mmCIF file of C-alpha atoms in Angstrom:
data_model
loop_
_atom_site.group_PDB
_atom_site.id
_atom_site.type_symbol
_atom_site.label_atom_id
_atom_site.label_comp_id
_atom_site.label_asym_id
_atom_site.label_seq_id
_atom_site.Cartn_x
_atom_site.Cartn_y
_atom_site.Cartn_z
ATOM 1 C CA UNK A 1 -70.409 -7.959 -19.418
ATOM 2 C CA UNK A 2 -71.260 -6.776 -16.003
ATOM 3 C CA UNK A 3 -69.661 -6.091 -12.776
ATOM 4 C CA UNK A 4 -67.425 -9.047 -11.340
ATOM 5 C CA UNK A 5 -67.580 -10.234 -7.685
ATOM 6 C CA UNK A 6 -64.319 -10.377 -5.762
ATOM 7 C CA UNK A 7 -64.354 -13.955 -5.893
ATOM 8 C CA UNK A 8 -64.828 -14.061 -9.688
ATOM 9 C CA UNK A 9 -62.305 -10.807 -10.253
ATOM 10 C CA UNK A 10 -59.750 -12.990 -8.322
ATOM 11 C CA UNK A 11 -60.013 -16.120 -10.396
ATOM 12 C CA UNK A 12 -59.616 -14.061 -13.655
ATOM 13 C CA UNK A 13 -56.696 -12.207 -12.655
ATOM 14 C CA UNK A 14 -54.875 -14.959 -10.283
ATOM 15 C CA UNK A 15 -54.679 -12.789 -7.502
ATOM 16 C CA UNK A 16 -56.311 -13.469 -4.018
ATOM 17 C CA UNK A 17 -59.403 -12.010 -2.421
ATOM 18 C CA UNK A 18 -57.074 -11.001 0.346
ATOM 19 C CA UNK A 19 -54.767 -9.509 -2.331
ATOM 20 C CA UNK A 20 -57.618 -7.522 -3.741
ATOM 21 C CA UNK A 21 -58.681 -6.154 -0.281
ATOM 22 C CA UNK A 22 -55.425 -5.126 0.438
ATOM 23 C CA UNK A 23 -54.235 -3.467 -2.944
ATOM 24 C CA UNK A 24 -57.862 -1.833 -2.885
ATOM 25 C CA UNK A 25 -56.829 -0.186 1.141
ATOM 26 C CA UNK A 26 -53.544 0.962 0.076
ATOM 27 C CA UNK A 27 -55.336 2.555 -3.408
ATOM 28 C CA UNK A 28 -53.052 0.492 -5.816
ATOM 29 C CA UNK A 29 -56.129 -1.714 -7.485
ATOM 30 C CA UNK A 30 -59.610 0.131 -6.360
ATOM 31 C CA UNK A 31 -62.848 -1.781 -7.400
ATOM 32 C CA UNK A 32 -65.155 -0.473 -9.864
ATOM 33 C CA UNK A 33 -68.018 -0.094 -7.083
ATOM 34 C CA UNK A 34 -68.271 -1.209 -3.856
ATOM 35 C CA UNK A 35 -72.298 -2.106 -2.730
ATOM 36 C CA UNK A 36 -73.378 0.680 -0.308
ATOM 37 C CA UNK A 37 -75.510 -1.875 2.003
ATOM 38 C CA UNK A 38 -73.387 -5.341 1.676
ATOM 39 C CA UNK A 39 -69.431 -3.839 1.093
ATOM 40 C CA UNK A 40 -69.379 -6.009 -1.006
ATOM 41 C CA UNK A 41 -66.238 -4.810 -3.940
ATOM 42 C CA UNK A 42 -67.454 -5.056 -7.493
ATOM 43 C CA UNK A 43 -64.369 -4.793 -10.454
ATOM 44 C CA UNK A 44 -65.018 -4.237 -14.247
ATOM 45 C CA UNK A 45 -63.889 -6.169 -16.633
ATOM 46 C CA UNK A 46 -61.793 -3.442 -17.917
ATOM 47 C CA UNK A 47 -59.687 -3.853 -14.915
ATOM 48 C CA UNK A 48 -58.447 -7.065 -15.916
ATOM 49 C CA UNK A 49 -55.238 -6.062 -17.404
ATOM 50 C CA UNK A 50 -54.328 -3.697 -14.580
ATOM 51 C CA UNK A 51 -54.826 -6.922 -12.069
ATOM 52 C CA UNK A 52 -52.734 -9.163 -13.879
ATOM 53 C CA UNK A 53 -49.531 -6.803 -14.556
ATOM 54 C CA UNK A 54 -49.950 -6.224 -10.441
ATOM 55 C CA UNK A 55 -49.925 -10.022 -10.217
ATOM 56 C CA UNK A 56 -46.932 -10.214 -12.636
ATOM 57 C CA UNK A 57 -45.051 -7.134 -11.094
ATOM 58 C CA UNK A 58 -45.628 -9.335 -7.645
ATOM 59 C CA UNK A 59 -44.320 -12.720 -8.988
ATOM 60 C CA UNK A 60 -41.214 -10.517 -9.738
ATOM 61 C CA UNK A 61 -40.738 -9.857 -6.183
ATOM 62 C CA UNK A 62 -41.697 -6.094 -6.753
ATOM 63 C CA UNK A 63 -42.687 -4.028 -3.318
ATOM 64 C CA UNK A 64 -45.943 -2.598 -3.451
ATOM 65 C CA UNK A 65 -44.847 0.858 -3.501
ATOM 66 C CA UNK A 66 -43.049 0.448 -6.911
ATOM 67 C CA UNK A 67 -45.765 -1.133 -8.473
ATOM 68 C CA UNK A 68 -47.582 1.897 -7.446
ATOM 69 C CA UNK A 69 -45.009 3.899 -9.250
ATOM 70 C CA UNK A 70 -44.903 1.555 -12.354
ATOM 71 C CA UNK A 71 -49.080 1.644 -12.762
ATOM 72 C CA UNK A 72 -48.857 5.740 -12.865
ATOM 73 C CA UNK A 73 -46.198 5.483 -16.006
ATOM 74 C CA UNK A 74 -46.586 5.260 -20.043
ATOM 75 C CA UNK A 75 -45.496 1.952 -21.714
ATOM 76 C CA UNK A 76 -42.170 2.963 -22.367
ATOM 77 C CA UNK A 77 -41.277 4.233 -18.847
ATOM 78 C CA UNK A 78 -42.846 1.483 -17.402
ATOM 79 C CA UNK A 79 -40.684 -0.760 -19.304
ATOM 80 C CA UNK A 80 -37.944 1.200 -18.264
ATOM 81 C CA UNK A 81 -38.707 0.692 -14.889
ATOM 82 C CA UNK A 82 -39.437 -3.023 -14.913
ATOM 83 C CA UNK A 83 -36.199 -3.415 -16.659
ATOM 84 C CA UNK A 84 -34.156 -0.842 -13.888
ATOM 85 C CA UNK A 85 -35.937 -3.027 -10.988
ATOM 86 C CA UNK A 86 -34.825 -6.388 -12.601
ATOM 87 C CA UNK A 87 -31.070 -5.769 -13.176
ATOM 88 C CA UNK A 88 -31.200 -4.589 -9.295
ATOM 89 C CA UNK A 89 -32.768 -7.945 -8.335
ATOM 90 C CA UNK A 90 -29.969 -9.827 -10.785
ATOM 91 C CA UNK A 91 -27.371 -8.122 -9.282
ATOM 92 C CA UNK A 92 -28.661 -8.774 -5.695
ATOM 93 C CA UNK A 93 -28.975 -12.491 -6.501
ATOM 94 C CA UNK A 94 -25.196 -12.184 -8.109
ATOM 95 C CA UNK A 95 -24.064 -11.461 -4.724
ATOM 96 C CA UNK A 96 -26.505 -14.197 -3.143
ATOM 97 C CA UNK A 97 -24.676 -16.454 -5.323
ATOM 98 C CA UNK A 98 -21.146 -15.574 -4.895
ATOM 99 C CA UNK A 99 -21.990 -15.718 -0.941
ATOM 100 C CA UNK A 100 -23.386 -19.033 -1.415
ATOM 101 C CA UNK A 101 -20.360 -20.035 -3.630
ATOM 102 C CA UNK A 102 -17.917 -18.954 -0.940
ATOM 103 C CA UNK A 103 -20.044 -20.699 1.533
ATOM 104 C CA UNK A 104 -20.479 -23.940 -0.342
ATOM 105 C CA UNK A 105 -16.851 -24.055 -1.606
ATOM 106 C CA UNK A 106 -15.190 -23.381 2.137
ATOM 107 C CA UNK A 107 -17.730 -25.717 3.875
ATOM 108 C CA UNK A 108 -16.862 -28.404 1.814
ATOM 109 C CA UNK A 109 -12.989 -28.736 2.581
ATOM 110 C CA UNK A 110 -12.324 -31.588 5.154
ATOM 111 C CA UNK A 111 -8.628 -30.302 6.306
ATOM 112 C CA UNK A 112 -9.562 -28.235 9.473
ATOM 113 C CA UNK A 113 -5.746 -27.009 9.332
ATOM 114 C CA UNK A 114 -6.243 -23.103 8.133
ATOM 115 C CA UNK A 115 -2.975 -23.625 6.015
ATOM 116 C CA UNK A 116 -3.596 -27.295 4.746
ATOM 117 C CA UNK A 117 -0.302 -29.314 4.093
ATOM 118 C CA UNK A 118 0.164 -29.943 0.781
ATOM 119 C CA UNK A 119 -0.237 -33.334 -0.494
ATOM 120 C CA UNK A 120 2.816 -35.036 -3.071
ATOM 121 C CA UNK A 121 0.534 -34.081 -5.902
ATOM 122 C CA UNK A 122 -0.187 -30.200 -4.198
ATOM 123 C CA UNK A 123 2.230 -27.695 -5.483
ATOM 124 C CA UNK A 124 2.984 -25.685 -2.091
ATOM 125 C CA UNK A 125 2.789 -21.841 -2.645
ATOM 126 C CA UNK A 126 3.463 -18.455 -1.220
ATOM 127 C CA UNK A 127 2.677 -14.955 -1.901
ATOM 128 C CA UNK A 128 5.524 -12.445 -2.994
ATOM 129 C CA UNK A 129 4.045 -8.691 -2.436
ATOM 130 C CA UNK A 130 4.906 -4.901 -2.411
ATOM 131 C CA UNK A 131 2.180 -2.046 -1.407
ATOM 132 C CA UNK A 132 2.638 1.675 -2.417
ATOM 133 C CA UNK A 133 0.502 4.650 -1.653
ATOM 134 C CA UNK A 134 0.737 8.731 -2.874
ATOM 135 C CA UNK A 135 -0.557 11.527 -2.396
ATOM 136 C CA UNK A 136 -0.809 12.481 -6.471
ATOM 137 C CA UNK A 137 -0.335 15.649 -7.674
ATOM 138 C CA UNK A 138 -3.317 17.514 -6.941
ATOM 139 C CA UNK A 139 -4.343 16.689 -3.133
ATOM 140 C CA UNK A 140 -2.891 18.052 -0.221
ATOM 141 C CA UNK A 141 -3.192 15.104 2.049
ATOM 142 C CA UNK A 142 -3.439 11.429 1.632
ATOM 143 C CA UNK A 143 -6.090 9.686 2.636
ATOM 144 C CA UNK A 144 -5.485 6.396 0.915
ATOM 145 C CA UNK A 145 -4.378 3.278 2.890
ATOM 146 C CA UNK A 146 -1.897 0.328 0.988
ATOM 147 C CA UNK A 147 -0.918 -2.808 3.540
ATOM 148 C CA UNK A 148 0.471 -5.932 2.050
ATOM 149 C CA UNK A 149 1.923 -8.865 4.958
ATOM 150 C CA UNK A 150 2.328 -12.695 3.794
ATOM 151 C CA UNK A 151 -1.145 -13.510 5.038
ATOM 152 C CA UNK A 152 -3.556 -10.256 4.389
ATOM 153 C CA UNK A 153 -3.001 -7.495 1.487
ATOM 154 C CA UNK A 154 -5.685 -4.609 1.697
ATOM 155 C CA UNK A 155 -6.323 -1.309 -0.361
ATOM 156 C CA UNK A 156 -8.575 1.259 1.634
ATOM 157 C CA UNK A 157 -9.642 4.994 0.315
ATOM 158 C CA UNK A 158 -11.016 6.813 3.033
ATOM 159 C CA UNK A 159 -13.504 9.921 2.461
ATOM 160 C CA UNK A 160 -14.473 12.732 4.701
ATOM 161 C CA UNK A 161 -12.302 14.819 7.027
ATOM 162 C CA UNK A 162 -11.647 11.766 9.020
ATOM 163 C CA UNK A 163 -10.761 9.968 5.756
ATOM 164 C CA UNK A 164 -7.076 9.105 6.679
ATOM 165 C CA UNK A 165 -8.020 7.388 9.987
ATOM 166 C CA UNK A 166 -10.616 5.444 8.925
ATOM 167 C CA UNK A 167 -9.066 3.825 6.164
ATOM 168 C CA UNK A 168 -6.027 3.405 8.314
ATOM 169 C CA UNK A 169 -8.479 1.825 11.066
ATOM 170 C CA UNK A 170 -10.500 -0.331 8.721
ATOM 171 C CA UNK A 171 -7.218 -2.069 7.598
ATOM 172 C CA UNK A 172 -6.205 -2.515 11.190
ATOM 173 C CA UNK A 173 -9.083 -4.382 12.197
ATOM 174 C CA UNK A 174 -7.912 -7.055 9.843
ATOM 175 C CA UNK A 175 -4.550 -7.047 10.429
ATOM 176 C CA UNK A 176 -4.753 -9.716 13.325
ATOM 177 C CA UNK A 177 -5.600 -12.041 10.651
ATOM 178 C CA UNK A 178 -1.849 -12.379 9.733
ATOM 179 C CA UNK A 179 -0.987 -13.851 12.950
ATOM 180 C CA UNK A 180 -4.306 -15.110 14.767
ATOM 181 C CA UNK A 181 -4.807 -19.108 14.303
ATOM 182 C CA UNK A 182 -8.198 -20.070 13.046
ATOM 183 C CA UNK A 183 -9.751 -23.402 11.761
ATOM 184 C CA UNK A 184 -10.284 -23.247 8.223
ATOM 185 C CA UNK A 185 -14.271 -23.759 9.421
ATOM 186 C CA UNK A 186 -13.989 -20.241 11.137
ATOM 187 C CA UNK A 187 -12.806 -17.972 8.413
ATOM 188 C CA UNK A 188 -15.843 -16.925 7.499
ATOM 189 C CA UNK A 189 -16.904 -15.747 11.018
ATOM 190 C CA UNK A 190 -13.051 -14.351 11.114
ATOM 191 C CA UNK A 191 -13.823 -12.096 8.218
ATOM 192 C CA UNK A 192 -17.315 -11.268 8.935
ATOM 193 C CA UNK A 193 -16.057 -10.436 12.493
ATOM 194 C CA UNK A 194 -13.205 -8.288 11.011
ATOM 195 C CA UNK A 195 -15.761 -5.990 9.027
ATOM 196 C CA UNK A 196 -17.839 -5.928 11.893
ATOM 197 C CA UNK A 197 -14.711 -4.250 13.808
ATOM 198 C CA UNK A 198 -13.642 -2.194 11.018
ATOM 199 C CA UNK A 199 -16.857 -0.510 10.856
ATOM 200 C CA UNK A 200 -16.861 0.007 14.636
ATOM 201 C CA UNK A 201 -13.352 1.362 14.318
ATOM 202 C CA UNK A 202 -14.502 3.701 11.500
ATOM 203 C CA UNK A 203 -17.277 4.687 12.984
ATOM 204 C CA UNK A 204 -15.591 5.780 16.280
ATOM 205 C CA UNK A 205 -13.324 8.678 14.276
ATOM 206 C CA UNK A 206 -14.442 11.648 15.458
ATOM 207 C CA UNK A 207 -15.132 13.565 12.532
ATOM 208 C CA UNK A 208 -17.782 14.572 10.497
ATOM 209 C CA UNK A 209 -18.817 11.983 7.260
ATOM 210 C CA UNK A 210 -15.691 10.747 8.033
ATOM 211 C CA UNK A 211 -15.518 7.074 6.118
ATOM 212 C CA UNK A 212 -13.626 4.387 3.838
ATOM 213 C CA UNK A 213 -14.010 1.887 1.074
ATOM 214 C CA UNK A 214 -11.954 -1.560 1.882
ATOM 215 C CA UNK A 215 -10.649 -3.645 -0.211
ATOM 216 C CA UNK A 216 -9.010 -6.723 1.237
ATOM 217 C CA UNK A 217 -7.259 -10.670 0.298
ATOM 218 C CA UNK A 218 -6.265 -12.827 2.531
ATOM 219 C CA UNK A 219 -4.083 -15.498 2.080
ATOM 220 C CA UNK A 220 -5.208 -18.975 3.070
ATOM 221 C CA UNK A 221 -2.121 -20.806 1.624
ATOM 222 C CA UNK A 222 -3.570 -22.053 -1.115
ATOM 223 C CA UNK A 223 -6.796 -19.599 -1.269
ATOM 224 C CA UNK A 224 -7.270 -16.228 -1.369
ATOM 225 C CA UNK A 225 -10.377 -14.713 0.376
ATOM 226 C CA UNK A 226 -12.033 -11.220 -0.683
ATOM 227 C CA UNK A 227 -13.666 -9.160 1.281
ATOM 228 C CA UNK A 228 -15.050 -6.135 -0.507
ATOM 229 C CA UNK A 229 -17.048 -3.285 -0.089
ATOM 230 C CA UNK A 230 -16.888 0.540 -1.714
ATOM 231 C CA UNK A 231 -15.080 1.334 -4.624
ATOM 232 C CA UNK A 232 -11.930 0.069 -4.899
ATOM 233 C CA UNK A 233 -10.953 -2.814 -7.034
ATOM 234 C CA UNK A 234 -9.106 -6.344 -7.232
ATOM 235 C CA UNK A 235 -8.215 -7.910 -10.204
ATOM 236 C CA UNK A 236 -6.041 -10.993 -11.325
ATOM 237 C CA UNK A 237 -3.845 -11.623 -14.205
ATOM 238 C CA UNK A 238 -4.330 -15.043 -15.507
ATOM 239 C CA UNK A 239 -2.924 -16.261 -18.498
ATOM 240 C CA UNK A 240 -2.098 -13.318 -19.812
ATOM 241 C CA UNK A 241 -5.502 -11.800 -19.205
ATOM 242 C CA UNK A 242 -6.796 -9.344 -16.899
ATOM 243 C CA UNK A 243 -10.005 -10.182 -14.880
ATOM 244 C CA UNK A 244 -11.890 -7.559 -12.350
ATOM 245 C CA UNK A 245 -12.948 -9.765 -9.671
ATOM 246 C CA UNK A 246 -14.726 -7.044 -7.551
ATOM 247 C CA UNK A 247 -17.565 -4.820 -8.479
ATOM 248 C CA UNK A 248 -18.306 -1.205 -7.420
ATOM 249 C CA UNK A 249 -21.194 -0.455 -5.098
ATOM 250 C CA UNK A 250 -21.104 3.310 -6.151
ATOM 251 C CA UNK A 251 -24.910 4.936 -7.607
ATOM 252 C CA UNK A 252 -23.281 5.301 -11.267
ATOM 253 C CA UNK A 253 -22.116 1.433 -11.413
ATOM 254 C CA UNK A 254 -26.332 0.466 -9.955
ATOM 255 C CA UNK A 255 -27.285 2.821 -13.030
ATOM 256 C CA UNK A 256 -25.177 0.691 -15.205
ATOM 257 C CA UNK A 257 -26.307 -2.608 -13.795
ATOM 258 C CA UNK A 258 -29.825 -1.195 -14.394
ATOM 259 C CA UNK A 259 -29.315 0.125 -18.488
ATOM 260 C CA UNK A 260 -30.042 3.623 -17.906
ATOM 261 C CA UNK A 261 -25.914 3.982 -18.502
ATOM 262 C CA UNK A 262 -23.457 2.881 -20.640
ATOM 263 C CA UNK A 263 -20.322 1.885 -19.281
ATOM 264 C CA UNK A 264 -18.915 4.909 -21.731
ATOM 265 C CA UNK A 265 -21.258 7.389 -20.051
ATOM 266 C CA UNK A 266 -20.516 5.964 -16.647
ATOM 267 C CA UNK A 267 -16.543 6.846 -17.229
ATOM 268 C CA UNK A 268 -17.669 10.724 -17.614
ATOM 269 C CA UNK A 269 -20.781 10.395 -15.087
ATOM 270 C CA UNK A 270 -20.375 13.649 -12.353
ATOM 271 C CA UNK A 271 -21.294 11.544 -9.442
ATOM 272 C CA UNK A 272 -19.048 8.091 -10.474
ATOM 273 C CA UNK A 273 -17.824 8.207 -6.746
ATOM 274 C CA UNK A 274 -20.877 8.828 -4.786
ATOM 275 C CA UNK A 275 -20.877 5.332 -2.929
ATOM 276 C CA UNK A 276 -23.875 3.238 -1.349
ATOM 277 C CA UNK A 277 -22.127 0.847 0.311
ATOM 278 C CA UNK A 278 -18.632 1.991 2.194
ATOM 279 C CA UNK A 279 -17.474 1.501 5.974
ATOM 280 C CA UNK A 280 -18.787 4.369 8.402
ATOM 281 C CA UNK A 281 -20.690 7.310 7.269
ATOM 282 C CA UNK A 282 -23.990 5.418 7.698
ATOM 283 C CA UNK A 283 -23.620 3.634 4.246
ATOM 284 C CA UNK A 284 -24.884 -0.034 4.559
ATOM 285 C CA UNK A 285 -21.284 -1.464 5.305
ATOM 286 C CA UNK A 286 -22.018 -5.371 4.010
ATOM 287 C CA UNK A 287 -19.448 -6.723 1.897
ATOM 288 C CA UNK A 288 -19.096 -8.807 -0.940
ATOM 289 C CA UNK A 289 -17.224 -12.087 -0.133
ATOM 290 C CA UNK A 290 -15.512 -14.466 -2.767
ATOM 291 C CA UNK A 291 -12.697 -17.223 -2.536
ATOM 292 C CA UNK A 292 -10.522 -17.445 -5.496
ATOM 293 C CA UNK A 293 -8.091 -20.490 -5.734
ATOM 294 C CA UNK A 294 -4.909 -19.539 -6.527
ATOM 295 C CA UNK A 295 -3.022 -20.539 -8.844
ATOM 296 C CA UNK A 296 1.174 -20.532 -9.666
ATOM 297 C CA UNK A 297 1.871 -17.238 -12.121
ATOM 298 C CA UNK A 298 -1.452 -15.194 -10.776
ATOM 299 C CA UNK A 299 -0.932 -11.818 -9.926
ATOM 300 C CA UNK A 300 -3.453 -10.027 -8.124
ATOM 301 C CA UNK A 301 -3.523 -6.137 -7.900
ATOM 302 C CA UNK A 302 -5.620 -3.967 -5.788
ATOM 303 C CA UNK A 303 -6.078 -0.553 -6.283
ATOM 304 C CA UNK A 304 -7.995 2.475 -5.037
ATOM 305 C CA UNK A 305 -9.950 4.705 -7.670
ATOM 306 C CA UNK A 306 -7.263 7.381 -7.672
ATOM 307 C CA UNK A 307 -5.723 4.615 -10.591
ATOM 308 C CA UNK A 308 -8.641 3.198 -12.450
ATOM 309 C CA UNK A 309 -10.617 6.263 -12.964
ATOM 310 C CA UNK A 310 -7.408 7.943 -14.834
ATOM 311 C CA UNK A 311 -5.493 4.577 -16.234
ATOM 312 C CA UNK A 312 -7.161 2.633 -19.141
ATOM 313 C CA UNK A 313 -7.369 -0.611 -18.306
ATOM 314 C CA UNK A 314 -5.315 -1.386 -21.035
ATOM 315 C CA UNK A 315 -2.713 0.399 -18.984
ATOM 316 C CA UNK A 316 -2.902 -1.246 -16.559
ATOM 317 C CA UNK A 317 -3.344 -4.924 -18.579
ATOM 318 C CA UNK A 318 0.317 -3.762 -19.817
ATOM 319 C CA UNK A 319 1.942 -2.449 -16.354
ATOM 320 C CA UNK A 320 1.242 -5.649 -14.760
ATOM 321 C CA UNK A 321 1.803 -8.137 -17.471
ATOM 322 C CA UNK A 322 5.457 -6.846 -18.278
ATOM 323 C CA UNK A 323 6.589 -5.657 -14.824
ATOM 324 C CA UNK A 324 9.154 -7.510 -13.372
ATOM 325 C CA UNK A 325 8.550 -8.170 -9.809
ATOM 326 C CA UNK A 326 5.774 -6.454 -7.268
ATOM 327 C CA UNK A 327 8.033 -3.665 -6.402
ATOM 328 C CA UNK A 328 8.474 -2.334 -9.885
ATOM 329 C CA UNK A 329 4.827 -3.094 -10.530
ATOM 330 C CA UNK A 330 3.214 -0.405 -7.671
ATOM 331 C CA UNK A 331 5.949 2.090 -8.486
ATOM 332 C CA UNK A 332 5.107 1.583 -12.427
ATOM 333 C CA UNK A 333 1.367 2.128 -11.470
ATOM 334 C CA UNK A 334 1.393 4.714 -9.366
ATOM 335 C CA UNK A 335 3.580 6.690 -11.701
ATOM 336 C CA UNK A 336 1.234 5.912 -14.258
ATOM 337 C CA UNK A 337 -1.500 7.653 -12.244
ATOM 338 C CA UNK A 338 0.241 10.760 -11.707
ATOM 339 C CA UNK A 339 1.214 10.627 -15.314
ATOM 340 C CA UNK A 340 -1.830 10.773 -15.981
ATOM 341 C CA UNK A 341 -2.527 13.963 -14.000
ATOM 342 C CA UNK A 342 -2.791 12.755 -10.505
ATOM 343 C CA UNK A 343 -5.935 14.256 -9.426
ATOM 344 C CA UNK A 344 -6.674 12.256 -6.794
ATOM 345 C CA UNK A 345 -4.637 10.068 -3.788
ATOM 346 C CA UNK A 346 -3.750 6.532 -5.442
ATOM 347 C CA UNK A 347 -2.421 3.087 -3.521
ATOM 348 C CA UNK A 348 -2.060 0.168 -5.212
ATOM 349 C CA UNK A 349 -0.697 -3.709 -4.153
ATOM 350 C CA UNK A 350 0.743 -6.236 -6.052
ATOM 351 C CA UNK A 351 0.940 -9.810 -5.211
ATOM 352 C CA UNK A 352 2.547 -13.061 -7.060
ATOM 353 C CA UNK A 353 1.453 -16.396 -6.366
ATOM 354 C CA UNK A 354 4.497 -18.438 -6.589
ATOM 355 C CA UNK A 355 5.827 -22.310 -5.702
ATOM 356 C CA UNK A 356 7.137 -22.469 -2.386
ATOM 357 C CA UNK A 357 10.880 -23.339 -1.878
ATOM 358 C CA UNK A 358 11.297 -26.538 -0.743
ATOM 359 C CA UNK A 359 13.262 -27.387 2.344
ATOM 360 C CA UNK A 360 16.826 -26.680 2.403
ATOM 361 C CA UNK A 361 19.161 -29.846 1.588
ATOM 362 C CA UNK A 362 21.652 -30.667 4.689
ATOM 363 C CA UNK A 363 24.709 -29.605 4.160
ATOM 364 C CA UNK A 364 27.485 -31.695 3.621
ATOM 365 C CA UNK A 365 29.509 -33.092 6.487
ATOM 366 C CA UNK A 366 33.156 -32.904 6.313
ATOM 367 C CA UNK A 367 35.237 -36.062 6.218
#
């Protein structure tokens, strides 16, 4: 078989004449020949199979760059990479979804009241809390930042020589939320304008890679919603089982979400805390957002990294499931941590969901 025109090239291997004429100028598919006195590009058969894993790579959303990259690798590697690019893409549609879930599940309520009164069927409920933060055993300064109030509890682990201030400022910018009145319609724009401010506030310390993870719950009265970025973590206790409801945005947890880690090697990894998404510093400060409805016996914890990267889970699974109040819970943590060697600043917060008391009976009058 001879030489294929453009137009025939493109029919065999679905891509466009345009497509050809670009991947040919940025050198990712050159033609076999191109006619000295027409222009006109000529491909080889041969280059069949090349085309069509460019137009495959392309239906997967691939940039042209890294199908560059993919092209110049063995089978194996190439796999490899195919495989890396598509857990990135699942776990940027993961947050797409929980976005769109948050979005979708807030739109949807009809009470504009931000605390909705509960109907005769609607258990009312409240949040009982307690917030601890220490230095450990091993760092000279804390840097940490614990805050729990009846509307907002947040968890922030600052970095950098500014570290202290910045988590201490991130958590301020939200802490308005506890008293400010907002439609239930607003909250998004609340929160997104909240991490707006925080990363203003953050990025206003004066000091040198001065920045700070946040993780933060607010209380809607019957709703709690997450705002999340860095490496800090929420979980609930449900039913006697434990449930991370956050995920890391640190370069070890993308190399886990891409297989070229196990969560085992991750544990151990030398550069676990190097972050790619925090407040300040000039990471990409966009946060995960999720609503969780609450329910009566949850306990939420949140937690900066100076527990989780010391304490099992297990642990922790047994700390929170047996302790008797938030209070004891953060002070049963924290000791834990610095049990454990303390190497690094921990904070942790503790909330129960719990049935609202009901209004006071009137007392009785005397005859």
């Amino acid at each position: 078989m001879g030489l294929l025109t453009i137009g025939a090239f493109a029919k065999a291997s679905r891509l466009s004449p345009k497509a050809l004429r670009l991947y040919d100028e940025l050198g990712l598919l050159t033609p076999a020949r191109v006619d000295p006195v027409t222009g006109y590009r000529l491909y080889a058969p041969g280059q069949l199979d090349e085309a069509r894993l460019v137009a495959w790579l392309r239906r997967l959303g691939m940039p042209l760059a890294r199908i560059q990259h993919v092209r110049a690798l063995d089978g194996a590697a190439a796999a490899q990479e195919i495989r890396s690019f598509w857990a990135r893409a699942e776990a940027e549609t993961a947050a797409r979804r929980d976005l769109a879930a948050f979005l979708i599940d807030h739109l949807s309520r009809k009470d504009p009241a931000m605390t909705p009164a509960p109907t005769p069927l609607a258990e009312p409920l409240e949040i009982r809390y307690a917030a601890l933060s220490d230095t450990g055993l091993v760092r000279e300064s804390n840097q940490d930042t614990a805050y729990a109030g009846a509307r907002l509890l947040a968890v922030a682990d600052g970095f950098g020589h500014g570290g202290a201030p910045a988590g201490a400022a991130a958590i301020d910018a939200f802490k308005h939320l506890e008293t400010d009145g907002f439609a239930a319609g607003s909250l998004l724009n609340a929160l997104e304008d909240a991490v707006e401010q925080a990363d203003i506030a953050v990025r206003g310390i004066r000091e040198d890679e001065a920045g700070t993870t946040l993780t933060a719950m607010l209380w809607t009265g019957s709703q709690l919603a997450l705002v999340h970025i860095g490496d800090s973590r929420a979980y609930v206790l449900r039913d006697g089982e434990l449930f991370q409801v956050t995920h890391d945005h640190t370069v070890v947890q993308s190399m886990v979400d891409e297989g070229r880690l196990s969560p085992e090697e991750a544990a151990s990894h030398p550069q676990r805390s190097l972050l790619i998404r925090a407040l300040g510093a000039g990471e990409a400060a966009t946060p995960d957002l999720r609503l969780h409805d609450a329910r009566p016996g949850d306990r939420y914890l949140l937690c900066s990294d100076g527990l989780t990267t010391v304490v099992p889970t297990d642990d922790i699974r047994q700390v929170i499931t047996t302790a008797d109040g938030p209070e004891r819970a953060v002070r049963e943590l924290v000791a834990l941590a610095n049990r454990s060697g303390g190497p690094d600043n921990v904070s942790c917060v503790v909330a129960d969901v719990v049935p609202a008391p009901g209004p006071k009976a009137p007392a009785a009058r005397a005859m």
